[in-house]
């Protein structure tokens, strides 16, 4: 079913199905009230334009330098809504911001009605005055184009801009993101406001650039205009109906199309049954359309204001849009990071994966956080529990450790009005300089101090994880078994690396794999020939590839292969799969070569090695003793195939084993609740040790380092106080 517009939790689960577990990020972006967001979600592969091309994500000639862009300062900011407050408050706000080390704001992304109070009449005087106050305090701005929240007068005049749901009902006015990206009236209105903003601010020295819209990606729109656009897209991709019918296998249930106009959308069909091939193409179409909509705006802005930079606030693991394509049209990546609670502290490896995925969505170029959680989130109720103030500082450093050159908190002060009265900013409505303000001020001063050290440094990783947007979408369409979750597969491997203290890059099918020693491609469900060729080349040249269950099952049309599984990856893996078992209502375990046993579940591929060696076996059931995990030599490289999903410790143990085999340095031993990450600059390493727990933790580094904040030498056994961190360098 089309889940494109359903926000999911950290593990990609629909929260209605799974109310706990996972990093729930409830929010209310779209029309459907209080959707829960997934925020570990992902991004994407190639877009579907016909013909598909790998050229879409070219490495930029020179990475965009955010610190240079911000006048040599590490970006430290807040999302600020001057239009929500009396003008007499602005000067006090700017003074308090400056005192906290803030040098950046994002403004205006929901202020369309203030900037265009009636059709074609513009008023930027209020925003000019706000900028003047902020700029005088050394604070520069990114302006949001306000298209995520069109004014009431626009809907009154053009009611058909509102999005239509799967049941053919248009959403009513009163939320935000309520528009169809194909609607010509909405596109015309978009061009008008974006052009006016660009003209007005093109030479403004206090405006650094633009954020396009706000959290693009939903809703999917099912109206006649969208349907016609999809049919046109299909025609461009397949050229003939014969080709489309063949690719989609429409002979099944006799769904063969004789005219382009007959092609439906994956809307409200009986039993929510769709052709999975049509549904995957619809996902691609939606994602590409979102990119096209973004490009309408970037084209205007680049033409009129070429000196200003352009970004967008992505949503980490959110997957209704392929960020690896969308972000190719931006100067740099920015994203919105709301860590939520799982245990007594936030699920830090989930946040780390999202940071790395965001960095990976634009060739590992440094990025920024445009909305960093600045207080407890909530809409009609408060969500979760209050974070200890120290965590707001640790989260900022976590972003930095993963390649952020900027952290901007959402929001400066909690709103008195509207839907987000319970979504806390740094300050509460009374503007009292509370504990969050104090810790944010401390962090601002420190990051200012570290600005020079950090400038030009980046994350370097010896290993990478492949995210396949096609596979992710195909699993959403047909989730395999209830417990299966593609994002959880990603997270298990990713956390294994992080627990072993190893930096990880996230790659997409169009990325260059060659620089990495290990590539993990969990549940690579959908593969096409170019991807198989790239993986083969990688292994032939000496790379180590880790595949997991349900790989190589589908072709690029979301059609099951007629080869023995894992299909086109069988030769690489050196295994054949003639039987499998969904892990429903049963206990299973894998038995490692050394006899250690690990609980396993979700899915069991029963492996028959052809050229591979058996490493681990199943412990129970009719296939006890059969291979669960194998290792195959291929060319100069090695392929591991993990036929099941095991407990987290299995990944930590296994990844250390593989890393040692291929000569990847394993980091220090880490207590639970402590993260280790490294940035590098000209051979110099900057180490980050982040303690998310409420008690002091010690990590043995085997040598002394210099504390980058105090200048003091730290002992080889470094102590990190509760909810605190260390930034260390070699002298
Ligand atoms: C998103 C949006 C913000 C704000 C927060 C909280 O991140 O971009 O405008 O609404 O959620 O709901
Ligand atoms: C019923 C139908 C078949 C097939 C199976 C499985 O038995 O008659 O056509 O669809 O269910 O869904």
XYZ file of C-alpha atoms and ligand atoms in Angstrom:
755
model
C 0.000 0.000 0.000
C 1.219 3.463 -0.629
C 2.787 4.456 2.620
C 4.587 7.287 1.126
C 2.877 9.875 3.185
C 2.741 7.960 6.415
C 5.429 9.078 8.742
C 7.059 6.222 10.561
C 9.145 5.729 13.617
C 12.862 5.246 13.749
C 12.683 1.678 12.707
C 10.343 2.509 9.899
C 7.389 1.066 11.693
C 3.977 2.488 11.435
C 3.404 3.532 15.034
C -0.180 2.428 14.922
C 1.112 -1.058 14.507
C 3.998 -0.775 16.887
C 3.473 1.786 19.546
C 6.739 1.493 21.345
C 10.277 0.809 20.411
C 11.906 2.946 17.881
C 12.518 6.555 18.080
C 9.132 8.018 17.772
C 8.999 11.398 16.346
C 5.478 12.551 16.297
C 4.777 15.619 14.425
C 2.197 17.034 12.392
C 3.360 18.044 9.209
C 0.769 17.206 6.875
C -2.808 16.988 6.681
C -3.213 13.866 8.606
C -3.223 14.855 12.125
C -0.245 13.906 14.188
C 1.550 11.552 12.063
C 4.487 9.891 13.433
C 7.603 10.359 11.631
C 10.275 8.176 10.746
C 13.304 9.789 11.089
C 15.769 7.325 10.408
C 14.599 6.908 7.014
C 16.251 6.994 3.841
C 16.974 8.247 0.738
C 17.521 7.124 -2.536
C 18.631 5.737 -5.588
C 18.449 6.746 -8.999
C 15.489 8.424 -10.259
C 13.580 7.168 -12.786
C 13.787 9.456 -15.622
C 13.942 7.375 -18.673
C 16.620 6.478 -19.387
C 18.027 6.098 -15.926
C 21.393 7.542 -15.453
C 24.208 7.368 -12.987
C 25.236 10.870 -13.853
C 22.745 12.517 -11.559
C 24.976 12.557 -8.560
C 28.272 13.949 -9.724
C 30.779 14.904 -7.107
C 30.800 18.684 -6.828
C 33.993 20.200 -8.182
C 34.766 21.644 -4.774
C 32.795 20.839 -1.663
C 30.726 23.731 -0.370
C 32.427 25.201 2.697
C 29.771 26.172 5.227
C 32.190 27.877 7.571
C 33.577 30.133 4.814
C 30.003 30.863 3.774
C 29.272 32.016 7.322
C 32.222 34.412 7.378
C 34.692 31.952 8.918
C 32.487 31.000 11.858
C 31.059 27.612 12.715
C 27.328 28.037 12.083
C 25.435 28.236 15.326
C 21.835 29.260 15.064
C 18.189 29.202 15.925
C 14.974 28.998 13.925
C 13.330 32.297 14.665
C 9.831 33.627 13.991
C 9.950 37.403 14.521
C 6.443 37.633 13.040
C 5.098 35.756 16.087
C 6.332 38.383 18.548
C 5.858 42.032 19.194
C 8.510 44.072 17.456
C 9.556 45.540 20.775
C 10.877 42.094 21.705
C 13.249 41.703 18.728
C 16.161 43.706 20.100
C 16.094 41.762 23.392
C 15.990 38.491 21.487
C 18.935 39.412 19.286
C 20.921 40.495 22.338
C 20.225 37.190 24.105
C 21.102 35.264 20.949
C 24.404 37.058 20.537
C 25.237 36.407 24.196
C 24.661 32.694 23.546
C 27.133 32.638 20.647
C 24.395 32.522 18.014
C 25.449 33.856 14.624
C 22.744 32.433 12.341
C 18.952 32.308 12.025
C 16.469 30.716 9.682
C 13.505 32.975 9.045
C 10.223 33.270 7.170
C 9.530 29.713 5.993
C 5.868 29.965 7.035
C 5.384 33.688 6.470
C 3.902 33.683 2.967
C 0.848 35.696 4.015
C 3.077 38.352 5.627
C 5.208 38.667 2.493
C 2.339 38.470 -0.005
C -0.746 39.644 1.900
C -2.822 39.525 -1.275
C -2.185 38.168 -4.740
C 0.784 39.952 -6.326
C 1.124 42.559 -3.523
C 4.338 42.154 -1.555
C 5.518 43.458 1.786
C 9.046 42.760 2.965
C 9.365 45.807 5.225
C 8.783 43.799 8.416
C 11.387 41.210 7.406
C 13.860 43.956 6.459
C 13.460 45.420 9.945
C 13.921 42.028 11.618
C 17.047 41.385 9.553
C 18.421 44.774 10.491
C 18.070 44.033 14.197
C 19.607 40.555 13.868
C 22.411 41.602 11.528
C 23.414 44.355 13.953
C 24.116 41.583 16.469
C 26.352 39.657 14.060
C 23.575 37.234 13.089
C 23.068 36.290 9.428
C 20.062 34.570 7.942
C 18.800 31.906 5.652
C 15.315 32.710 4.387
C 12.840 29.907 3.870
C 10.734 30.114 0.749
C 7.293 29.927 2.368
C 5.608 27.456 0.045
C 4.967 24.804 2.715
C 2.154 26.937 4.091
C 0.174 28.752 1.407
C -2.131 31.566 2.536
C -5.878 31.144 2.966
C -6.563 33.601 0.142
C -4.749 31.300 -2.294
C -6.986 28.325 -1.410
C -10.061 30.519 -1.578
C -9.168 31.510 -5.119
C -7.804 28.116 -6.260
C -9.368 25.355 -4.145
C -7.865 22.694 -6.399
C -4.347 23.316 -5.086
C -5.261 21.294 -1.971
C -4.003 17.717 -2.093
C -6.428 14.838 -2.614
C -6.162 11.671 -0.546
C -6.396 8.060 -1.784
C -10.180 8.158 -1.364
C -10.586 11.091 -3.699
C -11.244 13.627 -0.940
C -9.363 16.929 -0.885
C -7.836 17.891 2.448
C -9.392 20.923 4.066
C -7.563 24.164 4.736
C -5.888 24.637 8.118
C -2.727 22.560 8.313
C 0.380 22.911 6.171
C 1.991 21.106 3.221
C -1.519 20.871 1.794
C -0.779 21.198 -1.898
C -0.390 19.179 -5.081
C 3.003 19.712 -6.637
C 1.557 19.277 -10.117
C -1.142 21.885 -9.747
C -0.515 24.696 -12.271
C -2.061 27.384 -10.047
C 0.146 26.368 -7.172
C 3.217 26.339 -9.376
C 2.360 29.820 -10.668
C 1.930 31.085 -7.100
C 5.228 29.458 -6.129
C 7.055 31.204 -8.965
C 5.578 34.544 -7.991
C 6.540 34.513 -4.311
C 9.972 32.981 -4.919
C 10.756 35.521 -7.638
C 9.682 38.399 -5.405
C 11.843 37.175 -2.515
C 14.831 36.635 -4.784
C 14.512 40.118 -6.289
C 14.131 41.770 -2.925
C 17.013 40.004 -1.162
C 19.449 39.237 -3.969
C 21.972 41.831 -2.751
C 21.189 41.826 0.960
C 24.465 41.275 2.842
C 22.671 39.848 5.868
C 21.019 37.073 3.867
C 23.315 34.127 3.191
C 20.885 32.069 1.155
C 17.688 30.102 1.001
C 15.957 27.074 2.386
C 13.499 25.735 -0.195
C 10.033 25.073 1.227
C 9.974 23.028 4.451
C 10.424 19.272 4.763
C 9.384 18.358 1.223
C 8.074 14.909 0.417
C 4.421 14.622 1.211
C 1.548 14.402 0.672
C 1.048 12.117 -2.296
C -1.750 13.650 -4.301
C -4.328 11.476 -6.049
C -6.243 14.001 -8.084
C -6.804 13.985 -11.834
C -3.905 16.359 -12.509
C -1.496 14.081 -10.622
C -2.862 11.025 -12.360
C -2.362 12.598 -15.785
C 1.194 13.540 -14.750
C 1.879 9.945 -13.716
C 0.541 8.623 -17.011
C 2.792 11.065 -18.868
C 5.742 9.947 -16.764
C 5.003 6.284 -17.550
C 4.823 7.087 -21.233
C 8.203 8.838 -21.136
C 9.717 5.887 -19.307
C 8.241 2.953 -21.262
C 7.513 4.552 -24.648
C 4.976 1.852 -25.547
C 2.130 0.256 -23.618
C 3.491 -3.146 -24.648
C 6.732 -2.351 -22.827
C 4.877 -1.118 -19.743
C 2.537 -4.114 -19.650
C 5.494 -6.457 -19.961
C 7.597 -4.694 -17.313
C 4.747 -4.569 -14.815
C 3.440 -8.054 -15.573
C -0.048 -6.666 -16.014
C -1.286 -9.983 -17.367
C -1.663 -10.929 -13.698
C -5.394 -10.686 -12.902
C -5.773 -9.469 -16.465
C -4.835 -5.859 -15.709
C -3.427 -5.144 -19.139
C -3.737 -1.479 -20.224
C -4.803 -0.603 -23.748
C -4.579 3.188 -23.342
C -2.267 5.414 -21.222
C -5.345 7.071 -19.738
C -6.387 3.740 -18.173
C -3.358 3.618 -15.871
C -4.536 4.111 -12.283
C -2.733 5.368 -9.195
C -2.121 3.130 -6.169
C -5.186 4.651 -4.565
C -8.082 3.182 -2.637
C -8.402 -0.201 -4.343
C -10.380 -3.030 -2.803
C -8.190 -4.702 -0.178
C -5.444 -2.151 -0.872
C -4.110 -4.446 -3.574
C -1.851 -2.845 -6.164
C 0.459 -4.074 -8.788
C 3.825 -3.810 -6.934
C 5.536 -2.695 -10.129
C 3.090 0.163 -10.599
C 3.429 1.048 -6.917
C 7.253 1.205 -7.138
C 7.054 3.408 -10.219
C 4.605 5.661 -8.388
C 7.139 6.043 -5.553
C 9.779 6.994 -8.105
C 7.378 9.374 -9.813
C 6.527 11.086 -6.511
C 10.147 11.442 -5.553
C 11.096 12.791 -8.971
C 8.152 15.182 -8.937
C 9.269 16.535 -5.569
C 12.714 17.106 -7.046
C 11.165 18.838 -10.053
C 9.180 21.093 -7.753
C 12.324 21.972 -5.808
C 14.092 22.741 -9.093
C 11.361 25.207 -10.093
C 12.461 27.208 -7.058
C 16.228 26.700 -7.294
C 16.208 27.761 -10.966
C 14.560 31.084 -10.135
C 16.807 31.715 -7.140
C 20.037 30.863 -8.956
C 19.127 33.056 -11.898
C 18.169 36.127 -9.889
C 20.494 35.743 -6.886
C 23.477 33.684 -8.041
C 25.637 34.654 -5.058
C 23.326 33.073 -2.486
C 23.500 29.414 -1.450
C 20.543 27.048 -1.476
C 19.603 24.240 0.883
C 16.547 22.373 2.118
C 15.643 20.857 5.471
C 15.638 17.099 4.843
C 14.328 14.645 7.431
C 17.100 12.135 7.953
C 15.707 8.642 7.465
C 12.479 9.879 5.902
C 12.041 8.061 2.627
C 9.243 9.434 0.527
C 11.851 11.296 -1.415
C 15.207 10.081 -2.671
C 17.496 12.561 -0.952
C 20.545 11.416 -2.887
C 18.849 12.848 -5.965
C 17.034 15.801 -4.392
C 20.208 17.048 -2.732
C 22.101 17.057 -6.021
C 20.269 20.326 -6.742
C 21.353 21.968 -3.479
C 24.618 23.591 -2.468
C 24.700 21.690 0.792
C 22.558 19.351 2.865
C 20.670 20.479 5.948
C 18.325 18.343 8.019
C 15.974 18.337 10.997
C 17.116 16.252 13.933
C 14.748 15.362 16.768
C 16.265 12.578 18.867
C 13.634 10.899 20.963
C 13.790 8.719 23.964
C 13.898 5.013 24.056
C 15.630 4.089 27.271
C 16.982 6.497 29.823
C 18.739 8.344 27.043
C 18.130 8.866 23.364
C 18.880 6.195 20.847
C 22.159 7.738 19.824
C 23.149 5.269 17.110
C 19.858 5.940 15.382
C 20.695 9.635 15.282
C 24.206 8.815 14.078
C 22.903 6.734 11.198
C 20.620 9.583 10.172
C 23.543 12.047 10.272
C 25.697 9.732 8.178
C 22.926 9.081 5.715
C 22.394 12.796 5.332
C 26.113 13.317 4.776
C 26.144 10.418 2.326
C 23.228 11.832 0.368
C 25.586 14.426 -1.086
C 28.892 12.637 -1.535
C 29.908 12.948 2.097
C 30.152 16.697 1.919
C 29.823 18.372 5.329
C 26.293 19.452 6.166
C 24.332 21.310 8.821
C 21.403 20.629 11.107
C 18.688 23.163 10.315
C 16.404 22.094 13.163
C 18.164 20.581 16.138
C 15.842 19.640 18.981
C 15.899 22.595 21.366
C 13.252 21.426 23.839
C 10.607 18.783 24.367
C 8.502 18.186 21.234
C 4.715 17.939 21.209
C 1.552 18.943 19.427
C -1.669 18.335 21.349
C 0.232 16.416 23.995
C 3.893 16.525 24.956
C 5.781 13.697 23.352
C 8.259 11.737 25.371
C 10.050 13.109 28.365
C 12.246 16.055 29.142
C 15.900 15.640 28.164
C 18.490 16.503 30.756
C 19.889 19.893 29.695
C 23.349 18.396 29.128
C 21.986 16.295 26.269
C 21.311 19.371 24.128
C 25.047 19.987 24.171
C 25.993 16.352 23.534
C 23.579 16.228 20.562
C 25.187 19.310 19.030
C 28.613 17.677 19.280
C 27.212 14.438 17.914
C 26.193 16.329 14.784
C 29.665 17.838 14.556
C 31.299 14.433 15.078
C 29.383 13.153 12.047
C 30.344 16.000 9.752
C 28.064 18.927 10.598
C 29.564 22.387 10.176
C 26.477 24.010 11.599
C 23.835 23.427 14.251
C 20.643 25.465 14.346
C 18.112 24.824 17.107
C 14.373 24.609 16.567
C 13.184 27.008 17.831
C 14.342 30.105 19.654
C 11.225 30.322 21.791
C 8.120 28.170 22.141
C 5.130 29.610 20.310
C 2.212 31.078 22.237
C -0.070 30.287 19.321
C -1.197 27.541 17.057
C -0.544 23.864 16.758
C 2.949 23.924 18.267
C 2.271 25.520 21.651
C 3.726 22.364 23.224
C 6.725 22.101 20.930
C 9.374 23.652 23.104
C 11.997 26.004 21.868
C 15.134 26.837 23.803
C 13.254 29.514 25.710
C 9.749 29.012 26.966
C 7.077 31.629 26.250
C 8.262 33.740 29.207
C 11.770 34.202 27.705
C 13.441 33.292 31.006
C 17.095 32.265 30.453
C 16.425 28.695 31.601
C 18.766 25.702 31.823
C 18.437 24.997 28.086
C 19.480 28.546 27.295
C 22.472 28.158 29.630
C 23.672 24.929 28.051
C 23.072 26.261 24.531
C 25.139 29.329 25.476
C 27.970 27.169 26.767
C 27.880 25.083 23.579
C 27.872 28.215 21.418
C 30.955 29.589 23.097
C 32.777 26.271 22.803
C 31.946 25.749 19.148
C 33.111 29.293 18.447
C 36.379 28.364 20.102
C 36.666 25.106 18.095
C 35.700 26.765 14.812
C 39.239 26.971 13.450
C 40.172 23.429 14.449
C 37.011 22.016 12.876
C 37.146 24.141 9.738
C 38.137 21.954 6.788
C 37.992 18.701 8.739
C 35.716 15.881 7.626
C 34.631 12.362 8.402
C 36.773 9.676 6.767
C 35.437 6.115 6.897
C 37.054 2.837 5.847
C 33.699 1.084 5.540
C 30.383 1.920 3.972
C 26.768 0.871 3.996
C 24.705 0.763 0.829
C 21.184 2.119 1.058
C 18.942 1.100 -1.811
C 15.912 3.363 -2.134
C 14.354 0.934 -4.612
C 14.638 -1.913 -2.100
C 13.326 0.260 0.681
C 10.312 1.304 -1.357
C 9.675 -2.244 -2.565
C 9.687 -3.478 1.045
C 7.184 -0.777 1.955
C 4.948 -2.008 -0.823
C 5.348 -5.670 0.215
C 6.817 -5.802 3.715
C 7.674 -9.512 3.598
C 6.683 -10.382 7.168
C 5.248 -8.252 9.928
C 8.516 -7.984 11.817
C 10.652 -7.131 8.829
C 11.973 -3.640 8.639
C 14.586 -2.541 6.133
C 15.682 0.375 8.289
C 16.202 -1.976 11.194
C 18.488 -4.077 8.994
C 20.468 -0.940 8.210
C 20.540 0.003 11.873
C 21.749 -3.393 13.105
C 24.797 -3.399 10.837
C 25.426 0.276 11.347
C 25.309 -0.030 15.149
C 27.666 -3.014 14.943
C 30.268 -0.794 13.279
C 29.709 2.065 15.688
C 29.997 -0.157 18.738
C 33.303 -1.288 17.278
C 34.331 2.376 17.046
C 34.465 2.419 13.245
C 33.320 5.449 11.184
C 30.797 4.539 8.479
C 29.852 6.261 5.224
C 26.443 5.744 3.666
C 26.383 5.110 -0.082
C 23.689 4.900 -2.719
C 23.621 2.747 -5.845
C 25.067 5.596 -7.914
C 27.952 6.261 -5.459
C 31.553 5.269 -6.031
C 32.215 2.111 -3.949
C 35.895 1.764 -4.744
C 37.437 3.615 -1.791
C 36.067 1.258 0.865
C 37.400 -1.949 2.348
C 34.041 -3.218 3.502
C 30.644 -2.572 1.969
C 27.507 -3.778 3.738
C 24.407 -4.018 1.592
C 21.642 -5.270 3.901
C 18.613 -6.962 2.310
C 19.423 -5.783 -1.203
C 15.995 -6.773 -2.451
C 15.841 -4.893 -5.769
C 18.889 -5.024 -8.016
C 19.421 -4.078 -11.609
C 22.261 -5.037 -13.923
C 24.386 -1.900 -13.380
C 24.302 -2.421 -9.614
C 25.244 -6.092 -9.900
C 28.129 -5.084 -12.171
C 29.348 -2.472 -9.673
C 29.207 -4.900 -6.762
C 31.011 -7.552 -8.809
C 33.738 -5.060 -9.719
C 34.077 -4.011 -6.086
C 34.592 -7.587 -4.897
C 36.808 -8.585 -7.826
C 39.141 -5.753 -6.908
C 39.503 -6.962 -3.344
C 36.507 -5.465 -1.539
C 34.603 -7.288 1.183
C 30.861 -7.314 0.622
C 28.334 -8.266 3.292
C 24.890 -9.212 1.984
C 21.929 -10.284 4.034
C 18.710 -12.206 3.564
C 16.222 -11.473 0.746
C 18.924 -10.065 -1.506
C 18.722 -10.307 -5.283
C 15.035 -11.231 -5.214
C 13.583 -8.546 -7.511
C 14.532 -6.820 -10.731
C 14.235 -3.070 -11.266
C 10.538 -3.439 -12.075
C 9.833 -5.027 -8.688
C 9.319 -8.383 -10.402
C 10.726 -11.579 -8.848
C 13.708 -13.140 -10.631
C 13.381 -16.567 -12.230
C 16.943 -17.446 -11.225
C 17.751 -19.421 -8.088
C 18.083 -16.991 -5.186
C 19.938 -14.830 -4.439
C 19.377 -14.386 -8.169
C 21.972 -12.234 -9.913
C 24.006 -12.142 -6.676
C 24.219 -15.958 -6.355
C 27.591 -16.293 -8.045
C 29.114 -13.524 -5.934
C 27.774 -15.025 -2.710
C 28.581 -18.616 -3.708
C 25.288 -19.894 -2.340
C 21.978 -21.208 -3.601
C 18.716 -20.807 -1.710
C 16.132 -23.482 -2.422
C 14.173 -23.018 0.779
C 13.437 -20.262 3.262
C 11.376 -19.830 6.382
C 9.702 -16.623 7.595
C 10.491 -16.156 11.260
C 6.870 -15.999 12.327
C 5.828 -17.490 15.691
C 9.023 -19.414 16.238
C 12.347 -19.215 17.968
C 15.531 -19.781 16.094
C 19.184 -19.314 16.789
C 22.425 -19.263 14.913
C 25.384 -21.234 16.080
C 28.712 -19.550 15.359
C 31.834 -21.508 14.432
C 33.126 -21.148 17.980
C 29.877 -22.586 19.354
C 28.448 -19.242 20.528
C 24.693 -19.029 20.071
C 22.727 -15.926 19.134
C 18.945 -15.568 18.981
C 17.704 -15.074 15.421
C 14.379 -14.083 13.906
C 12.393 -12.297 11.194
C 13.575 -14.462 8.291
C 15.686 -17.549 7.624
C 17.290 -18.137 4.240
C 18.465 -21.754 4.269
C 21.782 -21.550 2.469
C 23.361 -24.218 0.312
C 26.966 -23.264 -0.347
C 28.063 -23.714 -3.956
C 31.522 -22.179 -3.743
C 31.143 -20.553 -0.284
C 32.208 -21.931 3.098
C 29.713 -22.293 5.909
C 30.460 -20.062 8.893
C 27.402 -20.253 11.135
C 24.508 -22.680 11.120
C 20.903 -22.744 12.303
C 20.368 -24.307 15.703
C 16.744 -25.442 15.529
C 13.984 -26.885 13.403
C 14.076 -29.103 10.341
C 17.048 -27.187 8.933
C 19.183 -27.318 12.102
C 22.814 -27.650 11.072
C 22.223 -26.039 7.665
C 24.159 -22.896 6.752
C 22.882 -19.550 8.051
C 25.980 -17.474 7.293
C 28.575 -18.094 4.612
C 31.830 -16.657 3.314
C 32.858 -16.818 -0.337
C 36.077 -15.876 -2.109
C 35.477 -14.104 -5.383
C 38.249 -12.469 -7.414
C 40.503 -10.753 -4.913
C 37.634 -10.156 -2.510
C 35.197 -11.827 -0.177
C 31.431 -11.983 0.113
C 29.595 -12.786 3.328
C 25.935 -13.757 3.180
C 23.951 -13.514 6.390
C 20.730 -15.472 5.907
C 18.873 -14.168 8.929
C 18.477 -11.367 11.438
C 20.238 -11.914 14.744
C 20.472 -10.144 18.078
C 22.538 -6.900 18.105
C 25.557 -8.542 19.765
C 25.930 -10.808 16.763
C 26.617 -7.817 14.513
C 29.133 -6.315 16.890
C 31.010 -9.620 17.152
C 30.760 -10.379 13.438
C 31.834 -6.944 12.319
C 34.884 -6.982 14.582
C 35.755 -10.389 13.107
C 35.449 -9.130 9.521
C 37.247 -5.839 10.271
C 40.211 -7.665 11.749
C 40.286 -10.036 8.773
C 40.530 -7.203 6.256
C 42.716 -4.831 8.270
C 40.203 -2.165 9.307
C 41.204 -0.647 12.661
C 38.714 -1.320 15.407
C 38.226 1.628 17.783
C 38.424 1.651 21.568
C 36.164 -0.577 23.636
C 33.080 1.487 24.422
C 30.743 1.258 27.394
C 27.045 1.276 26.472
C 25.852 4.840 26.103
C 29.173 6.146 24.822
C 29.898 6.965 21.209
C 33.252 7.407 19.496
C 33.685 9.197 16.164
C 36.537 10.871 14.341
C 36.971 13.828 11.981
C 40.232 14.360 10.114
C 42.104 17.278 8.667
C 45.433 16.965 6.886
C 46.271 13.758 8.710
C 45.333 15.233 12.086
C 42.599 13.343 13.907
C 39.897 15.002 15.979
C 38.335 12.434 18.317
C 34.881 12.776 19.799
C 33.843 10.786 22.861
C 30.180 11.390 23.668
C 28.600 10.184 26.889
C 24.804 10.024 26.663
C 24.394 8.426 30.077
C 23.792 9.923 33.487
C 27.035 8.578 34.908
C 30.737 9.080 34.280
C 32.312 6.619 31.834
C 35.913 5.710 31.100
C 37.356 4.790 27.717
C 40.883 3.419 27.249
C 42.473 5.020 24.221
C 45.934 3.492 24.671
C 47.657 6.884 24.414
C 47.325 10.400 25.728
C 45.566 13.120 23.745
C 45.123 16.833 24.087
C 41.740 18.158 25.131
C 40.761 20.546 22.329
C 38.637 22.695 24.642
C 40.922 23.037 27.667
C 44.326 22.423 26.076
C 45.090 19.981 28.912
C 46.598 16.567 28.307
C 44.109 13.745 28.874
C 45.266 10.416 30.319
C 45.123 7.301 28.119
C 42.176 6.158 30.238
C 39.908 9.097 29.551
C 37.020 9.861 31.847
C 33.915 11.426 30.313
C 31.625 12.925 32.950
C 27.887 12.206 32.902
C 26.035 13.769 29.911
C 29.256 15.283 28.724
C 31.890 14.795 26.067
C 35.546 15.099 25.173
C 36.999 16.502 21.970
C 40.584 15.277 21.669
C 43.380 15.895 19.222
C 46.897 14.752 18.649
C 49.168 17.687 19.544
C 9.361 20.162 11.653
C 9.141 21.469 10.973
C 9.118 22.631 11.893
C 8.342 22.334 13.129
C 8.797 21.058 13.758
C 7.943 20.704 14.936
O 10.660 19.869 11.880
O 10.086 21.717 9.964
O 8.504 23.700 11.226
O 6.999 22.256 12.814
O 8.669 20.008 12.833
O 6.663 20.251 14.567
C -8.072 -17.475 -3.690
C -8.256 -17.107 -5.138
C -7.021 -17.369 -5.949
C -5.789 -16.787 -5.269
C -5.696 -17.232 -3.820
C -4.552 -16.562 -3.107
O -8.046 -18.836 -3.517
O -9.319 -17.783 -5.708
O -7.162 -16.696 -7.191
O -5.865 -15.396 -5.328
O -6.900 -16.919 -3.147
O -4.788 -15.166 -2.942
